[in-house]
Coordinates of C-alpha atoms in Angstrom, one line a residue:
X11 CA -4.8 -43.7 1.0
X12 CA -5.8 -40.8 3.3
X13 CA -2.1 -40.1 3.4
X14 CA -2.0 -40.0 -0.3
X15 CA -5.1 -37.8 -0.9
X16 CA -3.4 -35.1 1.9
X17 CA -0.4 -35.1 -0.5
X18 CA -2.2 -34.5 -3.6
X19 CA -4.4 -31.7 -1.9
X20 CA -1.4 -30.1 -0.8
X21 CA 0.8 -30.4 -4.3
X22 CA -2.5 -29.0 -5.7
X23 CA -2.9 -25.8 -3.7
X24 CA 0.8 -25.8 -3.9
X25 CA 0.2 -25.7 -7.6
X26 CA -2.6 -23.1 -7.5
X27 CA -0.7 -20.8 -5.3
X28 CA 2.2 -20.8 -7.7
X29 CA 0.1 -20.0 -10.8
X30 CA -1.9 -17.0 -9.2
X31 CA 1.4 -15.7 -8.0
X32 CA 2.5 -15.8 -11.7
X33 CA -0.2 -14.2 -13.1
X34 CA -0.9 -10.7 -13.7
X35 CA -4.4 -9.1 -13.1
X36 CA -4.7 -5.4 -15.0
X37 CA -5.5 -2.9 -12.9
X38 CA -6.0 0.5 -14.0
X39 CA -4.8 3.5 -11.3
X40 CA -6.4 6.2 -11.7
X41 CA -4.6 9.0 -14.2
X42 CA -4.8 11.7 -11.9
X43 CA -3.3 9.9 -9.0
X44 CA 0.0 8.7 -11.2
X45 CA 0.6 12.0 -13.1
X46 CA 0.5 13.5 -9.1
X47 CA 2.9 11.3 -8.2
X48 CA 5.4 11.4 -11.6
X49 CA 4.9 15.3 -11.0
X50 CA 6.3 15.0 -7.4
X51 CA 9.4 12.9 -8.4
X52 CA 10.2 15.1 -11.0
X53 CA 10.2 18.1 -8.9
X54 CA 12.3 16.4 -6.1
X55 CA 14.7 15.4 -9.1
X56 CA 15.5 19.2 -10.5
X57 CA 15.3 20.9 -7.2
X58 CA 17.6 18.0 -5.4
X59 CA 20.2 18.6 -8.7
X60 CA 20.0 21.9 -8.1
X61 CA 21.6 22.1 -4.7
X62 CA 24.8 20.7 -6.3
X63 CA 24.9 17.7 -3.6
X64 CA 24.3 14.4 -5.0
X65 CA 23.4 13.0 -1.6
X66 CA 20.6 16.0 -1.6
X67 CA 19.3 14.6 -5.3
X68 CA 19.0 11.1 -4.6
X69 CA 17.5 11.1 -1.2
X70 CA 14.6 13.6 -2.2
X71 CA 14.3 11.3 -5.3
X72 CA 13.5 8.1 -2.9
X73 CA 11.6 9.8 -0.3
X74 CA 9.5 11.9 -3.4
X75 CA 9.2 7.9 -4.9
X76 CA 8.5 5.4 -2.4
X77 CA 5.9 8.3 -0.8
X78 CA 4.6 8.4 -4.2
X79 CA 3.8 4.5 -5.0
X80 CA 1.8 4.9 -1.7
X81 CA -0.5 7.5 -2.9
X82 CA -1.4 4.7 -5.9
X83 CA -2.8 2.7 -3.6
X84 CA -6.2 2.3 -3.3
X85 CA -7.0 5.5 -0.8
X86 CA -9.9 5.3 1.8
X87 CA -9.1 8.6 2.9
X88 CA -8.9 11.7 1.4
X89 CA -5.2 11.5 -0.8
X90 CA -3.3 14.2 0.8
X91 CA -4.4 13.0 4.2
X92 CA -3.1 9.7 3.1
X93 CA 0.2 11.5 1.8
X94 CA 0.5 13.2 5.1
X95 CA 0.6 10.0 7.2
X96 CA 2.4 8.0 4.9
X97 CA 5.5 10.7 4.9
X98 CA 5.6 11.1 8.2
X99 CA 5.6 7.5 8.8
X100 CA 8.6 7.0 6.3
X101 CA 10.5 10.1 7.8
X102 CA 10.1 8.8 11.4
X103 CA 11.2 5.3 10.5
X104 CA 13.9 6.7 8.7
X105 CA 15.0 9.0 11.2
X106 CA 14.8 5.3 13.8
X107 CA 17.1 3.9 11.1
X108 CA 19.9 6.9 11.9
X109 CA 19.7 5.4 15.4
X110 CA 19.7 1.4 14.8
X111 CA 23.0 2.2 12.4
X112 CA 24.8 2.6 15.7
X113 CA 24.0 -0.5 17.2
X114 CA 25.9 -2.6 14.5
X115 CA 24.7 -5.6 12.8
X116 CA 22.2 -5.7 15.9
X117 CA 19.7 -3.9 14.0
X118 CA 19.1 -6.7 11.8
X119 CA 17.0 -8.1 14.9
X120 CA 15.0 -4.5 15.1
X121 CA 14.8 -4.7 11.3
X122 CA 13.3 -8.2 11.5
X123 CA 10.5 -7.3 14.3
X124 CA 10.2 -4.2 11.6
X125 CA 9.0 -5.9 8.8
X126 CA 7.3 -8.7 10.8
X127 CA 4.7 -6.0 12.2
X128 CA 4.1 -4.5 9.0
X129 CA 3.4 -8.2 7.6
X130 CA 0.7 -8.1 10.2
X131 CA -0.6 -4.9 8.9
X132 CA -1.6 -6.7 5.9
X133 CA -4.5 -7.9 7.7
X134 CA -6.3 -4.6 8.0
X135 CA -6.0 -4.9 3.8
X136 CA -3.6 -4.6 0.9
X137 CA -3.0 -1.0 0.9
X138 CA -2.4 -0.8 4.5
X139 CA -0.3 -3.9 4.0
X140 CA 1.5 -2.0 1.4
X141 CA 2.1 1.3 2.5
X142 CA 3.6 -0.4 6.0
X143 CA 6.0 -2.4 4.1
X144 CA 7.2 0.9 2.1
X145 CA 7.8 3.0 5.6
X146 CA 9.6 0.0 6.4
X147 CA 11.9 0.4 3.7
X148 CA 12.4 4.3 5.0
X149 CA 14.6 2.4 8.0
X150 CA 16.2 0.2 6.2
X151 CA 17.7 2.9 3.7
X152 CA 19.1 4.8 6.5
X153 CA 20.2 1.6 8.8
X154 CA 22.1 0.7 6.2
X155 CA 23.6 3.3 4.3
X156 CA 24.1 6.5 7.4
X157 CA 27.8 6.3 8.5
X158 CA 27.2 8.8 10.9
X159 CA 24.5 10.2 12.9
X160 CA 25.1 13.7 11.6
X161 CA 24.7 12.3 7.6
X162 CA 22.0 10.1 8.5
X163 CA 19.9 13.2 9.9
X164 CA 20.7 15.1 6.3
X165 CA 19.2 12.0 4.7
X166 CA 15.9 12.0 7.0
X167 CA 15.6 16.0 6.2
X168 CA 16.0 15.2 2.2
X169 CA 13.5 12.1 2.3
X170 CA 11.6 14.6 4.1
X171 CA 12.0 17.0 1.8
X172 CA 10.9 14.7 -1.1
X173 CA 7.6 13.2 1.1
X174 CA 6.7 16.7 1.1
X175 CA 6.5 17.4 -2.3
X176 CA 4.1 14.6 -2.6
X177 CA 1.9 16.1 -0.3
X178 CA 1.9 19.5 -2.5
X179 CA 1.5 17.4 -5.1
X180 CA -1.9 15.3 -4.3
X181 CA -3.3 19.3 -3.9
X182 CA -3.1 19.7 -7.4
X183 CA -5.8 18.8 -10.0
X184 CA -8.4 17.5 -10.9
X185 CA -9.9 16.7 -7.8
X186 CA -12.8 15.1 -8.7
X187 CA -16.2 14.0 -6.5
X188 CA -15.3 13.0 -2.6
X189 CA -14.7 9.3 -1.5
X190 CA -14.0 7.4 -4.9
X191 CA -13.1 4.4 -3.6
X192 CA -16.6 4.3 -1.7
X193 CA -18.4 5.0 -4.4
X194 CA -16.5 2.9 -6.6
X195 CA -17.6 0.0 -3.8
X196 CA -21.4 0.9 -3.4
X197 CA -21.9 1.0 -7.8
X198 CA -20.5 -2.8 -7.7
X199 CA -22.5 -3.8 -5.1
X200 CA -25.9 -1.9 -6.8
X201 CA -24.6 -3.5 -10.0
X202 CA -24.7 -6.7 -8.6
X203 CA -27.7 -6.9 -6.5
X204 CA -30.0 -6.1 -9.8
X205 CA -27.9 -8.4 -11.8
X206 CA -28.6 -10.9 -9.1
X207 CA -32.4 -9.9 -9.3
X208 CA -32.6 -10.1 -12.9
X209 CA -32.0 -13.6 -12.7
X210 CA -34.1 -14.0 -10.2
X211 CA -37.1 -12.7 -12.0
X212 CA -36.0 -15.0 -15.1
X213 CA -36.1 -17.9 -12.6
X214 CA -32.4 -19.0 -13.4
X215 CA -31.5 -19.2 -10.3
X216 CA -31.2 -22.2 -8.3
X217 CA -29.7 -21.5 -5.1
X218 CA -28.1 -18.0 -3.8
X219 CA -25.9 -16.6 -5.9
X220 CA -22.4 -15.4 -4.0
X221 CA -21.9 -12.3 -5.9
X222 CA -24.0 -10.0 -4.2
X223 CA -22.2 -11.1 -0.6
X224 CA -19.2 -10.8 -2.1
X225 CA -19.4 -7.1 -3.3
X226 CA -21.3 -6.2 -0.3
X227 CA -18.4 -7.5 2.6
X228 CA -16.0 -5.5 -0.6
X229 CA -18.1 -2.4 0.2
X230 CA -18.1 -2.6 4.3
X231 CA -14.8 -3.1 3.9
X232 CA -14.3 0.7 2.7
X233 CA -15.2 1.5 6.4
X234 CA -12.1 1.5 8.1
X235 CA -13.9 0.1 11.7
X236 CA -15.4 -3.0 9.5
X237 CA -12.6 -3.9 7.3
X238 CA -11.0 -7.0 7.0
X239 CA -9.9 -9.2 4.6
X240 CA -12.5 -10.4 1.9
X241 CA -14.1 -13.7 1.9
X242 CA -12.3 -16.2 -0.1
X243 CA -14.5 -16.8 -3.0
X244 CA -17.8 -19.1 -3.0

């Protein structure tokens, strides 16, 4: 019987796991951030067709791109410091990816330790998680795709090129009031601490309520020396 109950348990979560996967939450990015980000693609698009080289156009259109999906995230930081470290990270693993492209099908195994590290990453939280994957993808571009080491190190400079128009662009406005996500945290929390006493003061509460803990280890975990991933829910 034990054996049987372990079985169902596990088809269940099994089950669970599938249908959260499936479904879609809607989350709203902020306006600002995306038209920043279009803005920077665009920009990389005419001034890469410009030059006349199509390896010139696509290259600052992926580096402008896959630096701009990380600015969506949710920042902690200030969004062009954020911008900063995430092209340099993508143009440094890129330019690491010119190198591994000599060693053959070898690299695979570098690749592999690659992405396995910034799986890890995913445990200081999702953007971080994110953002590692994405500079990941930097390598893998020019692992795969730099016959030489001469064309590989035009590549890095264009995806260079592009990361660097997403920096200019996260100096454009609106700028708005300093450390959103922060505040963003600290209103939940406020919200639900007097929601939480409310109830209390009604006497409709029984036992504590886990909302309140919930949004407060959500708030710590805007401090970058506290975070870690949230509590599963009560």
């Amino acid at each position: 019987m034990s054996t049987v109950r372990e079985i169902q348990g596990w088809t269940s979560a099994v089950g669970r796991s599938f249908r959260a996967a499936l479904s879609m939450e809607r989350v709203l990015s902020e306006p600002g951030a995306i038209v920043r980000a279009v803005l920077a693609v665009i920009a990389a698009a005419v001034l890469g067709g410009l030059t006349g080289d199509p390896l010139a156009w696509v290259m600052m259109s992926v580096g402008a791109f896959i630096c701009g999906i990380g600015t969506l995230l949710a920042p902690v930081r200030h969004r062009a410091v954020n911008a900063f470290w995430m092209g340099a990270g993508f143009s440094l693993a890129a330019l690491a990816g010119v190198w591994l492209h000599q060693t053959g099908w070898y690299f695979l195994i570098a690749l592999a330790v690659l992405a396995y590290l910034a799986g890890l990453w995913r445990a200081l939280g999702v953007a971080p998680g994110i953002r590692a994957c994405l500079v990941v993808i930097g390598c893998m571009i020019t692992a795969d795709l730099a016959a030489t080491v001469e064309v590989g190190l035009v590549m890095v400079r264009w995806m260079t090129a592009g990361a660097a128009l997403t920096l200019v662009a996260q100096l454009l406005p609106p700028y708005g009031r300093r450390h959103p996500a922060q505040r963003k945290a600290l209103a939940a929390l406020y919200a639900s601490l007097a929601a939480y006493a409310r109830t209390e003061a009604e006497g409709t509460v029984g036992h504590p309520a886990p909302a309140p803990f919930t949004a407060a280890r959500r708030a710590l975990d805007m401090l970058p020396r506290f975070a870690r991933p949230a509590a599963a829910p009560l």
